[in-house]
XYZ file of C-alpha atoms in Angstrom:
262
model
C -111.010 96.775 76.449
C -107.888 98.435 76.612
C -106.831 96.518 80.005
C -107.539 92.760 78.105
C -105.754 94.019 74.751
C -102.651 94.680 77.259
C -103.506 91.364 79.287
C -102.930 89.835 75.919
C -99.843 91.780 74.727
C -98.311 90.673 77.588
C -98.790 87.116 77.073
C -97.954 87.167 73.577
C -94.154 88.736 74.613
C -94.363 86.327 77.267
C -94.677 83.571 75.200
C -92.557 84.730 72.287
C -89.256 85.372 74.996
C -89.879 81.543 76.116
C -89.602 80.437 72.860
C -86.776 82.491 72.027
C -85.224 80.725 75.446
C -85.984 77.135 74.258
C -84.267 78.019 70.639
C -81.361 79.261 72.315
C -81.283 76.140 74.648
C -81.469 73.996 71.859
C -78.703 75.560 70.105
C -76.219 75.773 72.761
C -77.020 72.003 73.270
C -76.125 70.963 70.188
C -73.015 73.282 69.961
C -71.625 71.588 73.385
C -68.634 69.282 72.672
C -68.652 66.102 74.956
C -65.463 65.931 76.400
C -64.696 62.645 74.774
C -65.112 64.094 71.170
C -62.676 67.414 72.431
C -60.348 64.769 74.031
C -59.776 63.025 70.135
C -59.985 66.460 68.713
C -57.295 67.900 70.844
C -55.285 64.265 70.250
C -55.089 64.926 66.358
C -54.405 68.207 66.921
C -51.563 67.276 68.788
C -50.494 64.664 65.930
C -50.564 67.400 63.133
C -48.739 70.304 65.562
C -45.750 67.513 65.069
C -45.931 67.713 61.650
C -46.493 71.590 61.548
C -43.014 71.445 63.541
C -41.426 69.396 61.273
C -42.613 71.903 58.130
C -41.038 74.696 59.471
C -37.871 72.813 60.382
C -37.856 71.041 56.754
C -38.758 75.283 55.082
C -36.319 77.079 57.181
C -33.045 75.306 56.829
C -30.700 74.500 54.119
C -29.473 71.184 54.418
C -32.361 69.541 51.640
C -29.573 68.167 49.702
C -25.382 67.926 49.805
C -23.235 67.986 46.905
C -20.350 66.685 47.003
C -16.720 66.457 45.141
C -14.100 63.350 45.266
C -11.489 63.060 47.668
C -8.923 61.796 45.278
C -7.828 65.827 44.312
C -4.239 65.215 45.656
C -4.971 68.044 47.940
C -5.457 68.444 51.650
C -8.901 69.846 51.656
C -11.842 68.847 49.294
C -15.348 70.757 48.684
C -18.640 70.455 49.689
C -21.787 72.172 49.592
C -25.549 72.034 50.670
C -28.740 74.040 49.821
C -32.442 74.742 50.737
C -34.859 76.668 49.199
C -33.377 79.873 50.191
C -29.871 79.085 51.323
C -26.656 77.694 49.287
C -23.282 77.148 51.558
C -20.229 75.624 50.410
C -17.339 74.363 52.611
C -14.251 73.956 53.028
C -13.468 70.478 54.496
C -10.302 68.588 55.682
C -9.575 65.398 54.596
C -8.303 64.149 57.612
C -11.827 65.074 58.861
C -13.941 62.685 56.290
C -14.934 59.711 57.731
C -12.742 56.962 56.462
C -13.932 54.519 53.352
C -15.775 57.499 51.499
C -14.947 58.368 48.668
C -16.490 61.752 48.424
C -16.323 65.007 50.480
C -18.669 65.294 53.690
C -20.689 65.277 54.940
C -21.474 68.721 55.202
C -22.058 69.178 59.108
C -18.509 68.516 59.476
C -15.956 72.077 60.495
C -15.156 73.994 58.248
C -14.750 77.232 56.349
C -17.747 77.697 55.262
C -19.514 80.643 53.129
C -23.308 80.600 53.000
C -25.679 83.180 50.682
C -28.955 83.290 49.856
C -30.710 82.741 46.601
C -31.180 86.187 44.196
C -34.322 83.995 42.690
C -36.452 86.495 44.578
C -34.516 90.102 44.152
C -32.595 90.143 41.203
C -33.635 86.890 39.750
C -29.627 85.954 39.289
C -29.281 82.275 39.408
C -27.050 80.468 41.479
C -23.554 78.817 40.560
C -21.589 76.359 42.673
C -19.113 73.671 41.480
C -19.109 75.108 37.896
C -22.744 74.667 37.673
C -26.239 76.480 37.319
C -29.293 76.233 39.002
C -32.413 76.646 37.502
C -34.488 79.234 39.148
C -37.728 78.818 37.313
C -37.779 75.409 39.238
C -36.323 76.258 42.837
C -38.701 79.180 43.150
C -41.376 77.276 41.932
C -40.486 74.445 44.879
C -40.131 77.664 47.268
C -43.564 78.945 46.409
C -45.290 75.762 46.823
C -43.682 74.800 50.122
C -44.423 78.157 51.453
C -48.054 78.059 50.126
C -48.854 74.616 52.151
C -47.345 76.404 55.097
C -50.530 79.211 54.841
C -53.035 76.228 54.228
C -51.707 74.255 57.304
C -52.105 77.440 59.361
C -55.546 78.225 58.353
C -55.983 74.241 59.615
C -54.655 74.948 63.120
C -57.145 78.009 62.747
C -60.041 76.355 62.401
C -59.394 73.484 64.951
C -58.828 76.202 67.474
C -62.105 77.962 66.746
C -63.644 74.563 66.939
C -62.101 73.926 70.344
C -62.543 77.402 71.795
C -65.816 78.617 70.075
C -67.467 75.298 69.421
C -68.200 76.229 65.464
C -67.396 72.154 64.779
C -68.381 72.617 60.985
C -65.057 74.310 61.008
C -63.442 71.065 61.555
C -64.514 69.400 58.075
C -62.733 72.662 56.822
C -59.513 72.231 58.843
C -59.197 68.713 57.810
C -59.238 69.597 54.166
C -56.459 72.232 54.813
C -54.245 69.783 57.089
C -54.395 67.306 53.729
C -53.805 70.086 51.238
C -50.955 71.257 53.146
C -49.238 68.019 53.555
C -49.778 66.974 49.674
C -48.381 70.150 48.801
C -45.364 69.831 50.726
C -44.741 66.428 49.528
C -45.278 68.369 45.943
C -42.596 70.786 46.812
C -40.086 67.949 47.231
C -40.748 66.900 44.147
C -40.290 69.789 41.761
C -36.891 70.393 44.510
C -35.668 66.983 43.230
C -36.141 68.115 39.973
C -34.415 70.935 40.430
C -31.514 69.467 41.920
C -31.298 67.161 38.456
C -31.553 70.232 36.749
C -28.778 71.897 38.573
C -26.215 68.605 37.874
C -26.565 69.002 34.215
C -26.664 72.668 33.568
C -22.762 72.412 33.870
C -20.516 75.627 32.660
C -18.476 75.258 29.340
C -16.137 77.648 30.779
C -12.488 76.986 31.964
C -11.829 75.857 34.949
C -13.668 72.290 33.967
C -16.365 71.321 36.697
C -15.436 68.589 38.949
C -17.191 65.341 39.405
C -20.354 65.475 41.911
C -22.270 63.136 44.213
C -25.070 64.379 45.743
C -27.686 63.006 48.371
C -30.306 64.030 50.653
C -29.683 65.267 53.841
C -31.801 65.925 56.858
C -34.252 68.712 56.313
C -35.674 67.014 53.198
C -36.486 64.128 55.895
C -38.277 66.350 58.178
C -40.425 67.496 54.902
C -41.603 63.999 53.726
C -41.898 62.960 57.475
C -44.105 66.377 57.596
C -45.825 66.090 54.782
C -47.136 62.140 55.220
C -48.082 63.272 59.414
C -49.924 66.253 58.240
C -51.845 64.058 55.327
C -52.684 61.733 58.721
C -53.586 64.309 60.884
C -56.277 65.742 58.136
C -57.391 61.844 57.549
C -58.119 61.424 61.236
C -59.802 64.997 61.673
C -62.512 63.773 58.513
C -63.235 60.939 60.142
C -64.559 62.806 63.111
C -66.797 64.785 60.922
C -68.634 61.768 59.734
C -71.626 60.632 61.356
C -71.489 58.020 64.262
C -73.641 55.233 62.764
C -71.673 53.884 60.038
C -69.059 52.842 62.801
C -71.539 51.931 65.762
C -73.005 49.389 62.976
C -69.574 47.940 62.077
C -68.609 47.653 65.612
C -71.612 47.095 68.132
C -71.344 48.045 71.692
C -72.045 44.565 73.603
C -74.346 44.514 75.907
C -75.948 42.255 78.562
C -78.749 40.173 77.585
C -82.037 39.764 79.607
C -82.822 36.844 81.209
């Protein structure tokens, strides 16, 4: 008796260990990737590292807008200035410098003496004052703290996609498209409230002697990179949804052709 109760023991581990071994061979089939589905992932990735690029660039410099003063000062040299989120400089320009026809100062990559500082928003919460003017820190931080909040989201995208490429956990990619769209809406956000803030900065103008001088303003570079970010990121988390969604709806819109029996 006690040789067939082993007999059967035996089987019964046998048996269990093969099913474990088809489970396991099921799931690692299903978690393979064909390497046309990692070539698009690795394609969009590609798209959305641009506009990660392009973030950073937009975040980490200071040329978002230039203010400028008139030319007509009877002086030699005129003033002009450009800020970030972080980063105020004014200059120092020569007016034999300033590209003929313009009326105003600039632009502001031309030489010059220049003095740069950063924002007290987020030490001694001091606002800023150029050109007899105020900012408005409730706004610029606000613009700060949103642009550097889609930068965490659009990292936690490049996360996932990497853990989907390396690890094969694909429901990570439904995830990863949700945080490349956040990211790029709320960097497209942060422009906005800067714009605002740059409207509020124009009007908050000093009473105090000397009187502030006459200002144009306009949009310079790294508030390009930020909208050309923010729309390529918005793309990139488009295209990485679409590859979550099931295969049939598209197979049905566009049928494979195929040859017909004679």
């Amino acid at each position: 008796m006690m040789m067939w109760s082993n007999f059967f023991m035996q089987e019964e581990d046998r048996r269990r260990a093969a099913a474990a071994g088809r489970r396991r061979a099921r799931g690692l089939q299903r978690s393979q990737m064909t390497p046309e589905r990692e070539g698009k992932i690795k394609l969009v990735l590609l798209l959305t590292s641009v506009g990660a690029t392009l973030a950073v660039l937009a975040v980490g410099t200071e040329f978002w807008v230039e203010l400028n003063t008139y030319r007509d000062n009877g002086s030699a040299v005129c003033d002009a200035a450009h800020l970030g989120l972080w980063k105020l400089c004014t200059k120092r320009l020569w007016q034999a410098d300033v590209p003929p026809g313009r009326d105003t100062c600039g632009p502001a990559g031309l030489p010059g003496e220049a003095n740069c500082t950063y924002f007290k928003f987020f030490t001694t919460g001091e606002n800023a004052h150029v050109f007899q003017r105020t900012t408005k820190k409730e706004v610029n931080v606000a613009a700060a703290v949103i642009a550097v909040l889609g930068l965490a989201v659009m990292a936690l995208g490049c996360l996932c996609v990497i853990m989907v490429l390396s690890k094969g956990a694909e429901f990570l990619l439904r995830v990863g498209a949700v945080c490349f769209g956040l990211s790029g809406l709320l960097l497209l956000v942060s422009l906005e409230v800067f714009r605002h803030s740059v409207q509020a900065l124009l009007q908050r103008v000093s009473p105090e002697p000397p009187p502030a001088p006459a200002l144009s303003y306009e949009y310079s570079w790294s508030l390009g990179c930020g909208v050309g970010a923010g729309l390529v990121l918005i793309l990139g988390g488009g295209c990485f949804l679409l590859l979550t969604l099931p295969p049939w709806p598209w197979g049905s819109l566009c049928p494979k052709s195929g040859h017909r029996a004679t």
